[in-house]
XYZ file of C-alpha atoms in Angstrom:
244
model
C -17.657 10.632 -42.138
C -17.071 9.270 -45.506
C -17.858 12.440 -47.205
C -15.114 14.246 -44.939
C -12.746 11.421 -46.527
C -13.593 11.652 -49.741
C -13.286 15.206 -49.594
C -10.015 15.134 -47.933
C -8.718 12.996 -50.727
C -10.032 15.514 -53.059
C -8.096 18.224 -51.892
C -5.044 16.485 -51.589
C -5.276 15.788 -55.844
C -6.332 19.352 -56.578
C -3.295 20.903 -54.438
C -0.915 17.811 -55.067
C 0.492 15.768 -52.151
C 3.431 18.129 -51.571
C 0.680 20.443 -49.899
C -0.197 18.242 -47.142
C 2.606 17.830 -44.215
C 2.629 13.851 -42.641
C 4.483 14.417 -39.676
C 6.828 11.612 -39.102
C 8.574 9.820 -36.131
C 11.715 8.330 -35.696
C 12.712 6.274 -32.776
C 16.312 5.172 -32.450
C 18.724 3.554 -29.948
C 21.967 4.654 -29.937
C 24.991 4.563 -27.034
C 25.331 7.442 -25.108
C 28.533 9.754 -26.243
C 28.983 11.834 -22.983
C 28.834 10.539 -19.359
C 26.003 13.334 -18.564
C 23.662 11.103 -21.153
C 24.226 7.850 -19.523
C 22.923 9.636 -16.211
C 20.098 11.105 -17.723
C 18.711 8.084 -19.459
C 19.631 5.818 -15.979
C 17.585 8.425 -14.076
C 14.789 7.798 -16.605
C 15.281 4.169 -15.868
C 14.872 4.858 -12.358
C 12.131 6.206 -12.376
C 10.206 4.596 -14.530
C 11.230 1.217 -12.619
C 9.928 3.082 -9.004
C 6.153 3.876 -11.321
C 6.007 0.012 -11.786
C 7.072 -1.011 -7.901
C 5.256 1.716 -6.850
C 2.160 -0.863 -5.639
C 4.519 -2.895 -4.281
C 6.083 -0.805 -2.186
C 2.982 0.869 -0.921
C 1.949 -2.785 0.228
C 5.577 -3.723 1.945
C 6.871 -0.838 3.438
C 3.670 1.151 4.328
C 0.490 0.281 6.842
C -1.504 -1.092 4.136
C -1.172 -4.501 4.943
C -2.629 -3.710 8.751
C -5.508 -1.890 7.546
C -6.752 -4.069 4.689
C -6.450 -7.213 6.857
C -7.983 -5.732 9.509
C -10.783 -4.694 7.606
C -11.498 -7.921 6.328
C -11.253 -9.659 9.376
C -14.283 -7.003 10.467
C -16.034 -7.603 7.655
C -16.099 -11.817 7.880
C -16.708 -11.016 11.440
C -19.895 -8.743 10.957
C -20.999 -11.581 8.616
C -21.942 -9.154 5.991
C -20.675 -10.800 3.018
C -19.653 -8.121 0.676
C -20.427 -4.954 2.553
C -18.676 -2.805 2.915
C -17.673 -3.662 -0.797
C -13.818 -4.553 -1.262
C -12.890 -2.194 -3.058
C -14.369 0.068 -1.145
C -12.668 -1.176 1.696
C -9.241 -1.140 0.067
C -9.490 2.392 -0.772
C -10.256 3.411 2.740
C -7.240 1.260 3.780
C -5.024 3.695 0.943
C -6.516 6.646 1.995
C -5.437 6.179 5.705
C -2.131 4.484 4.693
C -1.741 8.539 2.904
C -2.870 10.062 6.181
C -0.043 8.108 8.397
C 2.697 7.778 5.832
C 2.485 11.733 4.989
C 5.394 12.717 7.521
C 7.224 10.067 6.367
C 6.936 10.581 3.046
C 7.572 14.272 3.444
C 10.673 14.218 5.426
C 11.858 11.578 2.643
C 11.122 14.277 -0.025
C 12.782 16.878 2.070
C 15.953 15.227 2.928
C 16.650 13.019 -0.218
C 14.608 14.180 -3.410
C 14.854 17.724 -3.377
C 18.555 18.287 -2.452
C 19.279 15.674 -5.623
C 16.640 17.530 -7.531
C 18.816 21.146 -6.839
C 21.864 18.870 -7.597
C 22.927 19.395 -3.901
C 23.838 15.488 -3.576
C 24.451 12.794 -5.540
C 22.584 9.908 -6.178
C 23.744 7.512 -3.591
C 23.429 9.428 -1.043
C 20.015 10.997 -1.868
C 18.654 7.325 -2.028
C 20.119 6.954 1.523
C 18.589 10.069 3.213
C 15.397 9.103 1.206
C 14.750 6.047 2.622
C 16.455 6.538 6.120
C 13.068 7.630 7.203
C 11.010 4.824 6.119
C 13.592 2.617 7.528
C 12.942 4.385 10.844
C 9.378 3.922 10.579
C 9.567 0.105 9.907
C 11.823 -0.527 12.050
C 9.723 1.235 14.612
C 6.917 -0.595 14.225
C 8.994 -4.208 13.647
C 9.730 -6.535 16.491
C 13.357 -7.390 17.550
C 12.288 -11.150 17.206
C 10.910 -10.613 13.450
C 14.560 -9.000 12.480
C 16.793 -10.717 14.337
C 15.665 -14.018 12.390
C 16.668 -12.430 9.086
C 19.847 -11.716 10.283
C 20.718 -14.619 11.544
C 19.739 -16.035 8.291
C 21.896 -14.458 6.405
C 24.284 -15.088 9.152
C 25.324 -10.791 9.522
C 26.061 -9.118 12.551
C 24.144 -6.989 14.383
C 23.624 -3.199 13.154
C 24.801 -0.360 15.124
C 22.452 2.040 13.607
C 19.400 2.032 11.788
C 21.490 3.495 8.345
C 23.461 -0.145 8.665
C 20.240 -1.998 8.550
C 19.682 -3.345 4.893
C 16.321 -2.797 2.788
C 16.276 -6.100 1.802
C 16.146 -7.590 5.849
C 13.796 -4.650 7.049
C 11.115 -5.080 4.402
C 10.428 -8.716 5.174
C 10.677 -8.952 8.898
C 8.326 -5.561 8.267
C 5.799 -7.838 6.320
C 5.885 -10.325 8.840
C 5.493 -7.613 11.812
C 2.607 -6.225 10.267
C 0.944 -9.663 9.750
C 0.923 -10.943 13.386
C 0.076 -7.781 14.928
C -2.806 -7.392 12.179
C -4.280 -11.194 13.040
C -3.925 -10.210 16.855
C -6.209 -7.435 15.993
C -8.842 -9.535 13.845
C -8.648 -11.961 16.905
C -9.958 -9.679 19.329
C -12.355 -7.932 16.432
C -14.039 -11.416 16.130
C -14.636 -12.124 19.617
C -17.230 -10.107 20.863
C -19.233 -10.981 17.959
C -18.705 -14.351 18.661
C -20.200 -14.217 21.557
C -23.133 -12.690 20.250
C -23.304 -15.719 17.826
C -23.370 -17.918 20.644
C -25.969 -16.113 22.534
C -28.343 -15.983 19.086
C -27.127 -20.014 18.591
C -27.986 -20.963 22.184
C -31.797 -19.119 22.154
C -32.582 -20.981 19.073
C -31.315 -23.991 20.161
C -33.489 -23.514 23.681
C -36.987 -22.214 21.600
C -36.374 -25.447 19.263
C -36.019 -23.743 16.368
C -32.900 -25.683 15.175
C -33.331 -25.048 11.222
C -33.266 -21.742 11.598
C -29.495 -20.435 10.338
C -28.383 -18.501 13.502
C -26.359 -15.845 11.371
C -29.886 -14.550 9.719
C -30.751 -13.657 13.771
C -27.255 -12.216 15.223
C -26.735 -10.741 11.752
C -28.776 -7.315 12.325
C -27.878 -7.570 15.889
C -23.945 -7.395 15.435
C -24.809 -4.153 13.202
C -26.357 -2.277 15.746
C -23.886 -3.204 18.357
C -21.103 -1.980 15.929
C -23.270 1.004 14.743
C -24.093 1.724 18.794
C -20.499 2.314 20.320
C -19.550 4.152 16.876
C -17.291 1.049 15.466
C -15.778 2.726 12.991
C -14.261 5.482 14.816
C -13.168 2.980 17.703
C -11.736 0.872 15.334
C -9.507 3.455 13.042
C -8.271 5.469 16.136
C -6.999 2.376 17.749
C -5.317 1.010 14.418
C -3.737 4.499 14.216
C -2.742 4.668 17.367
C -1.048 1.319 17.347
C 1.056 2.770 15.055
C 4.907 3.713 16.071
C-alpha cells in the first residue's frame, strides 16, 4: 500500500499536477426561480419525509401491532423465554402484515400514485385516492366506540363518508382498536396453557414435591400440545381471518 502511494506521488511530479483530474463538488442552496422547481424539490421533500415515517406508519396504520402482540403474548404463554427469538418473531409479524396489506397497498398505488406519477392528477387529490383505501381498511377493522371518542374530543360532527373522516382521528382510535382486540386474543392464547400449569402445579403439590419449579414440568408439555393441533397454523389463520 505505501509503495502504490509513493508511486502515485511519483507520477504526479514527473507529469506535473495539471495531469491528474481531482474531481470536485459543489453543493449550494439557492431559491427556486420557476414555480416547476419549488414542486420538484417539495416532492423530494415528500418523499424523503414518507422514507423516515415509513416505520411508523407500518406500525399505526397496518396489522403489525396485532401480530407482534399476539406473538408475544404466545410466547410468555408457552414459557419459552426467548424462543422463538424476537426478532424472529417480528419479522414473521412484517412478513404477514405484507401478505394482508398487499390489496391495500396495491389499490393505493393504482388509484393515487400512478395517475400523479403520469401527471393525470394533482397532488391533493392523489394523496386523497391514496389513502382512501387504507382509511377503508382501518376503519373496517376499528370499533364505532374507539372513533366516536376522538370525535367527540375534538368536539366534530359525525362523518358522512369515510373520505370526511380525518387521518389524524382514524389512526389513533385504529391503534387503540388493534390493542384491545390483540389482548382479547393473548387472553384466550394464555388460558389453555394455564390450565395445563395448574394441572402440572396441582400433581406436584399432591406427590410432595413442592421445590420443584412447576414451569420445568408443564414446560415440554405445553410444546407438544401446541406442536399436536398444529399451533401455528391455527393461530395465523384465525389472526387473518379476524381481519376486516
Amino acid at each position: 500500500m505505501l509503495k502504490f502511494i509513493f508511486l502515485l506521488f511519483g507520477c504526479v511530479s514527473v507529469f506535473g499536477a495539471e495531469a491528474v483530474t481531482i474531481p470536485t463538488m459543489n453543493f449550494q442552496l439557492s431559491s427556486p426561480d420557476t414555480p416547476q422547481q419549488l414542486v420538484s424539490s417539495l416532492n423530494v421533500l415528500v418523499i424523503l419525509t414518507l422514507l423516515f415515517l415509513a416505520p411508523s406508519l407500518v406500525l399505526v396504520m397496518t396489522t403489525f401491532t396485532r401480530f407482534v402482540i399476539v406473538f408475544g403474548f404466545l410466547r410468555q404463554a408457552l414459557g419459552t423465554q426467548q424462543v422463538p427469538p424476537t426478532q424472529l418473531l417480528v419479522m414473521l409479524a412484517m412478513i404477514l402484515t405484507f401478505y394482508v396489506m398487499e390489496p391495500v397497498g396495491t389499490k393505493a398505488y393504482e388509484s393515487g400514485i400512478k395517475p400523479y406519477m403520469e401527471q393525470k392528477i394533482g397532488y391533493e387529490e392523489a394523496f386523497d385516492k391514496t389513502t382512501l383505501p387504507f382509511k377503508n381498511f382501518m376503519i373496517r377493522n376499528t370499533r364505532e366506540k374507539d372513533l366516536a371518542l376522538f370525535f367527540r374530543m375534538r368536539k366534530m360532527e359525525n362523518p358522512q363518508s369515510v373520505a370526511d373522516v380525518p387521518l389524524s382521528i382514524i389512526i389513533p382510535a385504529f391503534i387503540i382498536s388493534e390493542l384491545k382486540t390483540s389482548f382479547e386474543i393473548g387472553f384466550l392464547l394464555f388460558l389453555p396453557f394455564l390450565v395445563i400449569d395448574m394441572v402440572v402445579a396441582s400433581i406436584l403439590m399432591s406427590m410432595g414435591m413442592m421445590m420443584l419449579p412447576p414451569v420445568m414440568i408443564s414446560l415440554p408439555f405445553k410444546i407438544l400440545v401446541f406442536v399436536l393441533i398444529d399451533g401455528w397454523n391455527l393461530l395465523i389463520g384465525n389472526l387473518i381471518a379476524s381481519i376486516k
